[in-house]
CSV table of C-alpha atoms and ligand atoms in Angstrom, one decimal:
chain,number,residue,atom,x,y,z
E,1,MET,CA,0.1,-11.0,28.2
E,2,VAL,CA,-1.7,-10.3,24.9
E,3,LEU,CA,-0.4,-12.6,22.2
E,4,ALA,CA,-0.5,-12.3,18.4
E,5,ILE,CA,-3.0,-14.8,17.0
E,6,GLU,CA,-0.3,-16.3,14.8
E,7,LYS,CA,1.7,-17.2,17.9
E,8,ILE,CA,-1.0,-19.1,19.7
E,9,LEU,CA,-2.0,-21.3,16.7
E,10,ASN,CA,0.3,-23.8,18.2
E,11,ASP,CA,0.1,-26.9,20.4
E,12,GLU,CA,2.3,-25.3,22.9
E,13,TYR,CA,-0.6,-23.2,24.2
E,14,LEU,CA,-3.2,-26.0,24.3
E,15,GLY,CA,-5.2,-26.0,27.5
E,16,ARG,CA,-3.6,-22.7,28.5
E,17,ARG,CA,-5.2,-19.4,29.2
E,18,VAL,CA,-4.5,-16.9,26.3
E,19,SER,CA,-5.4,-13.3,25.6
E,20,ILE,CA,-5.8,-11.8,22.2
E,21,ARG,CA,-7.0,-8.5,20.7
E,22,GLY,CA,-8.3,-7.7,17.3
E,23,TRP,CA,-11.5,-7.3,15.2
E,24,ILE,CA,-14.5,-9.5,14.8
E,25,TYR,CA,-14.1,-11.0,11.3
E,26,ARG,CA,-17.2,-13.3,11.4
E,27,LYS,CA,-19.9,-13.9,13.9
E,28,ARG,CA,-22.7,-16.3,14.3
E,29,ARG,CA,-25.2,-17.2,17.0
E,30,VAL,CA,-26.2,-20.8,17.6
E,31,GLY,CA,-28.6,-21.1,20.6
E,32,LYS,CA,-26.6,-20.3,23.7
E,33,LEU,CA,-23.4,-20.0,21.8
E,34,ILE,CA,-21.8,-17.2,19.9
E,35,PHE,CA,-19.1,-18.2,17.5
E,36,LEU,CA,-16.6,-15.5,16.5
E,37,VAL,CA,-13.7,-15.5,14.2
E,38,VAL,CA,-11.3,-12.8,15.4
E,39,ARG,CA,-8.6,-11.4,13.3
E,40,ASP,CA,-5.5,-9.4,14.1
E,41,SER,CA,-2.7,-8.3,11.7
E,42,THR,CA,-1.2,-11.8,11.9
E,43,ASP,CA,-4.0,-14.4,11.4
E,44,ILE,CA,-7.5,-15.4,12.4
E,45,ILE,CA,-8.9,-17.7,15.2
E,46,GLN,CA,-12.2,-19.0,16.1
E,47,CYS,CA,-13.6,-18.2,19.6
E,48,VAL,CA,-16.7,-19.5,21.2
E,49,MET,CA,-18.7,-17.8,23.9
E,50,GLU,CA,-21.2,-19.8,26.0
E,51,LYS,CA,-24.0,-17.7,27.5
E,52,ASN,CA,-23.6,-18.9,31.0
E,53,LYS,CA,-19.8,-18.8,31.1
E,54,ILE,CA,-19.3,-15.1,30.5
E,55,PRO,CA,-21.0,-12.2,32.3
E,56,ALA,CA,-24.6,-11.7,31.0
E,57,GLU,CA,-24.0,-8.1,30.0
E,58,ASP,CA,-21.0,-9.0,27.9
E,59,PHE,CA,-22.9,-11.7,26.1
E,60,LYS,CA,-25.8,-9.3,25.4
E,61,LEU,CA,-23.5,-6.6,24.0
E,62,LEU,CA,-21.6,-9.1,21.9
E,63,ASP,CA,-24.9,-10.4,20.5
E,64,LYS,CA,-25.7,-7.0,19.3
E,65,VAL,CA,-22.5,-5.7,17.7
E,66,GLY,CA,-21.5,-6.5,14.2
E,67,VAL,CA,-18.4,-7.6,12.4
E,68,GLU,CA,-15.3,-5.3,12.6
E,69,SER,CA,-16.0,-4.4,16.2
E,70,SER,CA,-12.7,-4.3,18.0
E,71,VAL,CA,-12.4,-6.7,21.0
E,72,THR,CA,-10.0,-8.0,23.7
E,73,LEU,CA,-10.6,-11.5,24.7
E,74,GLU,CA,-9.4,-14.1,27.2
E,75,GLY,CA,-9.9,-17.8,27.3
E,76,THR,CA,-8.6,-21.3,27.0
E,77,LEU,CA,-7.1,-22.7,23.8
E,78,ARG,CA,-8.2,-26.0,22.4
E,79,LYS,CA,-7.9,-27.9,19.2
E,80,ASP,CA,-10.8,-27.9,16.8
E,81,ASP,CA,-10.6,-29.4,13.3
E,82,ARG,CA,-13.7,-27.5,12.2
E,83,ALA,CA,-12.3,-24.1,13.1
E,84,PRO,CA,-10.8,-22.2,10.1
E,85,THR,CA,-7.2,-22.2,11.5
E,86,GLY,CA,-7.5,-25.5,13.5
E,87,TYR,CA,-7.7,-24.0,17.0
E,88,GLU,CA,-10.4,-22.4,19.1
E,89,ILE,CA,-10.5,-20.2,22.2
E,90,GLU,CA,-13.2,-21.0,24.7
E,91,ALA,CA,-13.7,-17.4,25.9
E,92,GLU,CA,-14.1,-16.5,29.5
E,93,ARG,CA,-13.9,-12.8,29.2
E,94,ILE,CA,-14.6,-10.5,26.3
E,95,LYS,CA,-14.5,-6.7,26.0
E,96,ILE,CA,-15.9,-4.7,23.1
E,97,ILE,CA,-13.5,-1.8,22.7
E,98,GLY,CA,-15.0,-0.1,19.6
E,99,PRO,CA,-18.3,-1.4,18.5
E,100,SER,CA,-19.2,-1.6,14.8
E,101,TYR,CA,-22.7,-1.9,13.3
E,102,ASN,CA,-23.6,-2.5,9.7
E,103,PHE,CA,-20.1,-2.7,8.3
E,104,PRO,CA,-20.7,-1.7,4.7
E,105,ILE,CA,-18.5,-4.4,3.1
E,106,THR,CA,-20.5,-7.6,2.8
E,107,ARG,CA,-20.1,-10.6,0.5
E,108,ASP,CA,-20.3,-10.1,-3.3
E,109,LYS,CA,-19.7,-6.4,-3.4
E,110,SER,CA,-18.6,-5.0,-6.8
E,111,ASP,CA,-15.1,-4.0,-7.5
E,112,ASP,CA,-16.0,-0.3,-7.7
E,113,PHE,CA,-17.7,-0.5,-4.3
E,114,LEU,CA,-14.6,-2.1,-2.8
E,115,LEU,CA,-12.4,0.6,-4.4
E,116,ASP,CA,-14.7,3.4,-3.0
E,117,ASN,CA,-14.3,1.7,0.4
E,118,ARG,CA,-10.6,0.9,0.1
E,119,HIS,CA,-10.1,2.6,3.5
E,120,LEU,CA,-12.1,-0.3,4.9
E,121,TRP,CA,-11.2,-3.0,2.4
E,122,VAL,CA,-7.5,-2.7,3.4
E,123,ARG,CA,-8.7,-4.8,6.4
E,124,SER,CA,-9.6,-7.8,4.2
E,125,ARG,CA,-7.4,-10.8,4.4
E,126,GLU,CA,-6.6,-10.4,0.7
E,127,MET,CA,-5.3,-6.9,1.1
E,128,ASN,CA,-3.5,-7.9,4.3
E,129,ALA,CA,-1.6,-10.6,2.4
E,130,ILE,CA,-0.8,-8.3,-0.5
E,131,LEU,CA,0.3,-5.5,1.7
E,132,LYS,CA,2.7,-7.8,3.6
E,133,ILE,CA,4.2,-9.0,0.3
E,134,ARG,CA,4.6,-5.4,-0.7
E,135,HIS,CA,6.3,-4.7,2.6
E,136,THR,CA,8.7,-7.5,2.0
E,137,VAL,CA,9.4,-6.4,-1.6
E,138,PHE,CA,10.2,-2.8,-0.5
E,139,GLY,CA,12.4,-4.0,2.4
E,140,ALA,CA,14.3,-6.5,0.3
E,141,LEU,CA,15.0,-3.8,-2.3
E,142,HIS,CA,16.6,-1.6,0.2
E,143,GLU,CA,18.6,-4.5,1.6
E,144,TYR,CA,19.8,-5.3,-1.9
E,145,PHE,CA,21.0,-1.8,-2.8
E,146,ARG,CA,22.6,-1.1,0.5
E,147,GLU,CA,24.4,-4.4,0.5
E,148,LYS,CA,25.6,-3.7,-3.0
E,149,GLY,CA,27.1,-0.3,-2.1
E,150,TYR,CA,24.4,2.0,-3.5
E,151,TYR,CA,23.7,5.1,-1.6
E,152,GLU,CA,20.0,6.0,-1.0
E,153,SER,CA,19.1,9.6,-2.0
E,154,GLN,CA,16.1,11.7,-2.9
E,155,ALA,CA,15.0,13.8,-5.8
E,156,PRO,CA,12.4,16.6,-6.0
E,157,MET,CA,8.8,15.8,-7.1
E,158,PHE,CA,8.2,19.3,-8.5
E,159,VAL,CA,10.2,19.6,-11.7
E,160,THR,CA,10.4,21.8,-14.8
E,161,GLY,CA,11.2,19.2,-17.5
E,162,ALA,CA,10.1,15.9,-18.9
E,163,VAL,CA,12.2,12.8,-18.7
E,164,GLU,CA,9.9,10.4,-20.5
E,165,GLY,CA,8.3,12.7,-23.1
E,166,GLY,CA,5.8,15.5,-22.8
E,167,ALA,CA,2.6,13.4,-23.4
E,168,THR,CA,2.3,12.1,-19.8
E,169,LEU,CA,3.3,15.2,-17.8
E,170,PHE,CA,1.1,16.5,-15.1
E,171,GLU,CA,1.2,20.2,-15.0
E,172,VAL,CA,0.7,22.0,-11.7
E,173,PRO,CA,0.4,25.7,-11.0
E,174,TYR,CA,3.5,27.0,-9.1
E,175,PHE,CA,3.2,30.5,-7.8
E,176,GLY,CA,2.2,32.0,-11.1
E,177,LYS,CA,4.5,29.7,-13.0
E,178,LYS,CA,4.2,26.2,-14.3
E,179,ALA,CA,5.8,23.1,-12.8
E,180,TYR,CA,5.3,19.4,-13.4
E,181,LEU,CA,5.1,16.4,-11.2
E,182,THR,CA,8.1,14.2,-11.8
E,183,GLN,CA,7.9,11.3,-14.2
E,184,SER,CA,11.2,9.8,-13.0
E,185,SER,CA,14.0,10.8,-10.7
E,186,GLN,CA,16.6,9.6,-13.2
E,187,PHE,CA,18.2,12.9,-14.2
E,188,TYR,CA,18.7,13.9,-10.6
E,189,LEU,CA,20.2,10.5,-9.8
E,190,GLU,CA,22.5,11.1,-12.7
E,191,THR,CA,23.8,14.3,-11.1
E,192,LEU,CA,24.4,12.4,-7.8
E,193,ILE,CA,26.6,9.7,-9.3
E,194,PHE,CA,29.3,12.4,-9.7
E,195,SER,CA,29.4,12.5,-5.9
E,196,LEU,CA,28.3,9.0,-4.7
E,197,GLU,CA,29.0,6.9,-7.9
E,198,LYS,CA,26.1,4.4,-7.1
E,199,VAL,CA,22.8,5.8,-6.0
E,200,TYR,CA,19.2,4.7,-5.7
E,201,THR,CA,15.9,6.1,-4.7
E,202,VAL,CA,12.4,4.8,-4.0
E,203,ALA,CA,9.8,7.6,-4.7
E,204,PRO,CA,6.5,8.2,-6.5
E,205,SER,CA,6.5,9.0,-10.2
E,206,PHE,CA,3.6,10.6,-11.9
E,207,ARG,CA,2.2,9.8,-15.4
E,208,ALA,CA,-0.9,11.4,-16.9
E,209,GLU,CA,-1.7,8.0,-18.4
E,210,LYS,CA,-4.9,8.2,-20.3
E,211,SER,CA,-4.9,4.5,-21.0
E,212,ARG,CA,-7.0,2.2,-18.9
E,213,THR,CA,-5.0,-1.0,-18.6
E,214,ARG,CA,-4.3,-3.5,-16.0
E,215,ARG,CA,-0.8,-2.1,-15.6
E,216,HIS,CA,-1.0,1.7,-15.5
E,217,LEU,CA,-1.4,4.0,-12.5
E,218,THR,CA,-1.1,7.8,-12.6
E,219,GLU,CA,1.0,7.8,-9.4
E,220,TYR,CA,3.2,4.9,-8.9
E,221,TRP,CA,6.2,3.9,-6.7
E,222,HIS,CA,9.4,3.9,-8.6
E,223,ALA,CA,12.7,2.4,-7.5
E,224,GLU,CA,15.5,3.9,-9.6
E,225,ALA,CA,19.2,3.4,-9.6
E,226,GLU,CA,22.1,5.0,-11.4
E,227,ALA,CA,25.7,3.9,-11.4
E,228,ALA,CA,28.9,5.6,-12.7
E,229,TRP,CA,31.2,3.5,-15.0
E,230,TYR,CA,28.4,1.0,-15.6
E,231,HIS,CA,27.6,-0.1,-19.2
E,232,ASN,CA,24.3,-1.5,-20.2
E,233,GLU,CA,25.4,-5.1,-19.5
E,234,ASP,CA,26.7,-4.3,-16.0
E,235,MET,CA,23.4,-2.7,-15.1
E,236,MET,CA,21.4,-5.7,-16.3
E,237,GLN,CA,23.5,-7.9,-14.1
E,238,ASP,CA,22.7,-5.9,-11.0
E,239,GLU,CA,19.1,-5.9,-11.9
E,240,GLU,CA,18.7,-9.6,-12.3
E,241,GLU,CA,20.5,-10.1,-9.1
E,242,MET,CA,18.2,-7.7,-7.4
E,243,ILE,CA,15.0,-9.3,-8.8
E,244,VAL,CA,16.1,-12.8,-7.8
E,245,TYR,CA,17.1,-11.6,-4.4
E,246,ILE,CA,13.7,-10.0,-3.8
E,247,ILE,CA,11.8,-13.0,-5.1
E,248,GLN,CA,13.8,-15.3,-2.8
E,249,ARG,CA,13.1,-13.0,0.1
E,250,VAL,CA,9.3,-13.1,-0.6
E,251,LEU,CA,9.4,-16.9,-1.0
E,252,GLU,CA,11.1,-17.2,2.4
E,253,ASP,CA,9.2,-14.6,4.4
E,254,ARG,CA,5.7,-14.6,2.7
E,255,LYS,CA,5.0,-18.3,2.1
E,256,LYS,CA,1.7,-18.1,4.0
E,257,GLU,CA,0.5,-15.0,2.0
E,258,LEU,CA,1.5,-16.4,-1.3
E,259,GLU,CA,-0.4,-19.5,-0.5
E,260,PHE,CA,-3.5,-17.5,0.6
E,261,LEU,CA,-3.4,-15.7,-2.7
E,262,LYS,CA,-3.0,-19.0,-4.5
E,263,ARG,CA,0.2,-17.8,-6.2
E,264,ASP,CA,2.0,-20.5,-8.1
E,265,ARG,CA,5.1,-20.6,-5.9
E,266,GLU,CA,6.9,-23.2,-7.9
E,267,PHE,CA,6.9,-20.8,-10.8
E,268,LEU,CA,8.6,-18.1,-8.7
E,269,GLU,CA,11.0,-20.7,-7.4
E,270,SER,CA,12.1,-21.5,-10.9
E,271,ILE,CA,13.3,-17.9,-11.6
E,272,GLU,CA,17.0,-17.9,-11.9
E,273,LYS,CA,19.7,-15.7,-13.2
E,274,PRO,CA,21.0,-15.0,-15.8
E,275,PHE,CA,17.8,-13.9,-17.4
E,276,LYS,CA,17.3,-14.4,-21.1
E,277,LYS,CA,18.2,-11.6,-23.5
E,278,MET,CA,16.6,-10.7,-26.8
E,279,ARG,CA,17.2,-7.9,-29.1
E,280,TYR,CA,14.2,-5.8,-30.0
E,281,GLU,CA,14.5,-7.1,-33.5
E,282,GLU,CA,14.3,-10.7,-32.3
E,283,LEU,CA,11.4,-9.8,-30.0
E,284,ILE,CA,9.4,-8.6,-33.0
E,285,LYS,CA,10.1,-11.8,-34.8
E,286,PHE,CA,9.2,-13.8,-31.7
E,287,ALA,CA,5.9,-11.9,-31.4
E,288,GLN,CA,5.1,-12.4,-35.1
E,289,ASP,CA,5.8,-16.1,-34.8
E,290,HIS,CA,3.3,-16.2,-32.0
E,291,GLY,CA,0.6,-14.5,-33.9
E,292,VAL,CA,1.0,-11.0,-32.4
E,293,GLU,CA,0.4,-8.2,-34.9
E,294,ILE,CA,3.4,-6.0,-34.6
E,295,HIS,CA,6.1,-4.5,-36.9
E,296,TYR,CA,9.6,-3.4,-36.6
E,297,GLY,CA,9.6,0.2,-35.2
E,298,ASP,CA,6.4,-0.3,-33.2
E,299,ASP,CA,6.4,0.3,-29.4
E,300,LEU,CA,4.9,-2.5,-27.4
E,301,GLY,CA,1.4,-1.7,-26.1
E,302,ALA,CA,-0.2,-3.3,-23.1
E,303,ASP,CA,-2.0,-5.9,-25.2
E,304,GLU,CA,1.1,-6.9,-27.1
E,305,GLU,CA,3.1,-7.2,-23.9
E,306,THR,CA,0.5,-9.5,-22.4
E,307,ALA,CA,0.3,-11.6,-25.6
E,308,ILE,CA,4.1,-11.9,-25.9
E,309,THR,CA,5.0,-12.5,-22.3
E,310,LYS,CA,2.5,-15.3,-21.9
E,311,HIS,CA,5.0,-17.4,-23.9
E,312,PHE,CA,8.0,-16.5,-21.6
E,313,ASP,CA,9.2,-19.0,-19.0
E,314,GLY,CA,11.0,-16.3,-16.9
E,315,PRO,CA,11.8,-12.6,-17.1
E,316,VAL,CA,13.4,-11.5,-20.4
E,317,PHE,CA,15.6,-8.5,-21.1
E,318,ILE,CA,14.8,-6.7,-24.4
E,319,THR,CA,17.7,-4.7,-25.7
E,320,HIS,CA,18.7,-2.5,-28.7
E,321,TYR,CA,15.4,-0.7,-29.3
E,322,PRO,CA,15.2,1.6,-32.3
E,323,ARG,CA,16.3,5.1,-31.2
E,324,LYS,CA,13.1,6.5,-32.6
E,325,ILE,CA,10.9,4.9,-30.0
E,326,LYS,CA,13.1,5.5,-26.9
E,327,PRO,CA,13.7,8.8,-25.0
E,328,PHE,CA,16.5,11.0,-26.0
E,329,TYR,CA,18.9,10.2,-23.1
E,330,HIS,CA,19.7,6.6,-24.2
E,331,ARG,CA,23.1,6.1,-25.7
E,332,PRO,CA,23.1,5.1,-29.4
E,333,ASP,CA,24.9,1.9,-30.1
E,334,PRO,CA,28.3,2.8,-31.6
E,335,GLU,CA,28.1,-0.3,-33.8
E,336,ASN,CA,24.7,0.7,-35.1
E,337,PRO,CA,23.5,4.1,-34.1
E,338,LYS,CA,19.9,3.4,-35.3
E,339,VAL,CA,19.4,1.5,-32.1
E,340,VAL,CA,20.2,2.4,-28.5
E,341,LEU,CA,22.0,0.6,-25.6
E,342,CYS,CA,18.9,0.2,-23.5
E,343,HIS,CA,16.9,-2.6,-21.9
E,344,ASP,CA,13.4,-3.3,-20.7
E,345,LEU,CA,12.8,-6.2,-18.4
E,346,LEU,CA,9.6,-8.0,-19.3
E,347,ALA,CA,8.0,-10.2,-16.7
E,348,PRO,CA,6.5,-13.5,-17.8
E,349,GLU,CA,3.0,-14.9,-17.4
E,350,GLY,CA,1.4,-12.0,-19.3
E,351,TYR,CA,2.7,-9.3,-16.9
E,352,GLY,CA,5.1,-7.4,-19.2
E,353,GLU,CA,7.4,-4.5,-18.6
E,354,ILE,CA,8.6,-4.0,-15.0
E,355,ILE,CA,11.9,-2.3,-15.7
E,356,GLY,CA,13.1,0.3,-18.1
E,357,GLY,CA,16.7,1.2,-18.2
E,358,GLY,CA,19.9,1.5,-20.1
E,359,GLU,CA,23.2,3.3,-20.7
E,360,ARG,CA,23.1,7.1,-20.9
E,361,ILE,CA,24.7,9.3,-23.4
E,362,TYR,CA,27.8,10.8,-21.9
E,363,LYS,CA,29.2,12.9,-24.7
E,364,LEU,CA,27.7,16.4,-25.0
E,365,GLU,CA,27.6,16.5,-28.8
E,366,VAL,CA,25.6,13.3,-28.9
E,367,LEU,CA,23.2,14.6,-26.3
E,368,LEU,CA,22.6,17.8,-28.2
E,369,GLU,CA,22.0,15.9,-31.4
E,370,ARG,CA,19.4,13.7,-29.7
E,371,MET,CA,17.7,16.6,-28.0
E,372,GLU,CA,17.4,18.4,-31.3
E,373,GLU,CA,16.0,15.2,-32.9
E,374,ASN,CA,13.4,15.2,-30.1
E,375,GLY,CA,12.6,18.9,-30.4
E,376,LEU,CA,13.7,19.6,-26.8
E,377,ASN,CA,14.7,23.0,-25.6
E,378,PRO,CA,18.3,22.8,-24.2
E,379,GLU,CA,17.5,25.6,-21.8
E,380,ASN,CA,15.3,23.4,-19.8
E,381,TYR,CA,18.1,20.8,-19.5
E,382,TYR,CA,21.1,23.1,-18.8
E,383,TRP,CA,22.0,21.2,-15.7
E,384,TYR,CA,21.7,17.9,-17.4
E,385,MET,CA,24.0,19.1,-20.1
E,386,ASP,CA,26.5,20.4,-17.5
E,387,LEU,CA,27.1,16.8,-16.4
E,388,ARG,CA,28.5,16.1,-19.9
E,389,LYS,CA,30.8,19.2,-19.6
E,390,TYR,CA,32.5,18.6,-16.3
E,391,GLY,CA,34.1,15.2,-16.0
E,392,SER,CA,31.5,13.0,-17.8
E,393,VAL,CA,31.7,9.3,-17.4
E,394,PRO,CA,29.9,6.3,-19.0
E,395,HIS,CA,27.0,5.4,-16.7
E,396,SER,CA,23.8,3.4,-16.7
E,397,GLY,CA,20.6,3.2,-14.7
E,398,PHE,CA,17.1,1.8,-14.5
E,399,GLY,CA,13.7,2.3,-13.1
E,400,LEU,CA,11.6,-0.6,-11.6
E,401,GLY,CA,7.9,-0.1,-11.2
E,402,MET,CA,7.4,-1.3,-7.7
E,403,ASP,CA,3.6,-1.7,-8.0
E,404,ARG,CA,4.0,-3.7,-11.2
E,405,PHE,CA,6.6,-5.9,-9.5
E,406,VAL,CA,4.3,-6.6,-6.6
E,407,TRP,CA,1.4,-7.1,-9.0
E,408,TRP,CA,3.4,-9.8,-10.8
E,409,ILE,CA,5.0,-11.5,-7.7
E,410,ALA,CA,1.6,-11.7,-5.9
E,411,GLY,CA,0.0,-12.9,-9.2
E,412,LEU,CA,-2.8,-10.3,-9.1
E,413,THR,CA,-5.2,-9.6,-12.0
E,414,HIS,CA,-4.8,-5.8,-11.9
E,415,ILE,CA,-2.2,-3.4,-10.6
E,416,LYS,CA,-4.8,-1.6,-8.5
E,417,TYR,CA,-4.7,-4.4,-6.1
E,418,ALA,CA,-0.9,-4.1,-5.6
E,419,ILE,CA,-1.0,-0.6,-3.9
E,420,PRO,CA,-3.0,0.5,-0.9
E,421,TYR,CA,-4.6,3.5,-2.6
E,422,PRO,CA,-4.5,3.3,-6.3
E,423,ARG,CA,-4.6,6.5,-8.4
E,424,THR,CA,-5.9,6.0,-11.9
E,425,ILE,CA,-7.5,8.2,-14.6
E,426,ARG,CA,-10.8,7.7,-12.8
E,427,ARG,CA,-9.8,7.6,-9.2
E,428,THR,CA,-8.4,10.0,-6.7
E,429,ARG,CA,-10.3,8.8,-3.6
E,430,PRO,CA,-10.3,7.6,-0.9
L,501,4AD,O1,10.1,2.7,-18.6
L,501,4AD,P1,10.0,4.0,-17.8
L,501,4AD,O2,9.1,5.1,-18.3
L,501,4AD,O3,11.5,4.5,-17.6
L,501,4AD,C1,11.8,5.6,-16.9
L,501,4AD,O4,11.1,6.3,-16.3
L,501,4AD,C2,13.3,5.7,-16.7
L,501,4AD,N1,13.6,7.2,-16.6
L,501,4AD,C3,13.7,4.9,-15.5
L,501,4AD,C4,15.2,5.0,-15.3
L,501,4AD,O5,16.0,4.6,-16.1
L,501,4AD,N2,15.6,5.6,-14.2
L,501,4AD,O6,9.5,3.6,-16.4
L,501,4AD,C5,10.2,2.7,-15.6
L,501,4AD,C6,9.2,1.7,-15.0
L,501,4AD,C7,8.5,0.8,-16.0
L,501,4AD,O7,9.2,-0.2,-16.5
L,501,4AD,C8,7.3,0.4,-15.2
L,501,4AD,O8,7.6,-0.7,-14.4
L,501,4AD,C9,7.0,1.6,-14.3
L,501,4AD,O9,8.2,2.3,-14.3
L,501,4AD,N3,5.9,2.4,-14.9
L,501,4AD,C10,4.7,2.4,-14.4
L,501,4AD,N4,4.1,1.7,-13.4
L,501,4AD,C11,2.8,1.9,-13.1
L,501,4AD,N5,2.0,2.8,-13.8
L,501,4AD,C12,2.6,3.6,-14.8
L,501,4AD,N6,1.8,4.5,-15.4
L,501,4AD,C13,4.0,3.4,-15.1
L,501,4AD,N7,4.8,3.9,-16.0
L,501,4AD,C14,6.0,3.3,-15.9
L,502,MG,MG1,9.4,1.9,-20.3
């Protein structure tokens, strides 16, 4: 029986015959011996081939092929402290399934080279670890929502209106007309709460982001939720519960991967709810006190977010932004209509915004006023306005950037490492 490498890195199999399959990760010849490190999806293991102990032809072929050849291998397991994972297989049989010669990725390749070869680089141990963390984050998110009574649903990607302002809309030709790629599924989720009350979706969102930062993609994975009868505070409560749940999940299931990436696990362990809350006004003061050049009424740019959140010891909700710098759908605070009942969640350690959300306007006249203020054509939003005509309810929602969340949890330097195939202003391949 073929076993996963992770399984046999275990005293239980010492002295026993084991079979594995995978890809040659490293190879070196020392006289009559060939040392291989073989990897599969689970781990790596050293294997040694002695010239006289395996068929001559197999040894010859093995001597010729390069790293990334796929192999099946059988042999006896023993302990070896010098081996990278502490064990070694003394091979008795090896079969090359798919040979590989001159694998283009060698040591010290530039970042651009690795991005051009992302289809091959996904095999690296770094990407393997990141992709597993990403898998756990996505899985835990679904678990959380379903457990909490949210229904999963889907929204269209071809749309006719902006959610987050016209500046970052991707226009696409649509049978002689114009359509856009969606910036957010929010408005569609808002329609669905009138049927399902609590809904969520995980889908791509598209932003024609011209900025080159460590945190912007043009296509990113967006987890969005919307809940009827929820006020801003209620929404934030679910969000912090969700974030803590997912982090706990990653800490439990991805210990090895976090360790491999040298992520500070203690820091992740220290994250608890409730999260701190700061009003926008206080944030500006906090930023100024820490030497960040920013004034009341400014939106936070990538650099400011980095500078500010380096001083945070956990995620922080920022609420009550000036209405001028937030999209039209946010509900103005009845106590001070100059600000809106919204929240952004800023991740610490320099990572910055991972969630944007808030309470939605639910009265038609307020919505019309805000649309006019923003120069929007009500015709494009007829269906969004209908929600305020037929049984409107207070409601709130949010959007979590999944790639940003993975970027932070895995402690990566750039968001492009958090997604298998990043799309940025300069990159649409592979
Ligand atoms: O803050 P944003 O623009 O909010 C919305 O789209 C709301 N309609 C969401 C909602 O309430 N349903 O985007 C939400 C999150 C951000 O906090 C960020 O994490 C992520 O989406 N995001 C991006 N991630 C990667 N690349 C980009 N260009 C992103 N733009 C936003
Ligand atoms: Mg935002």
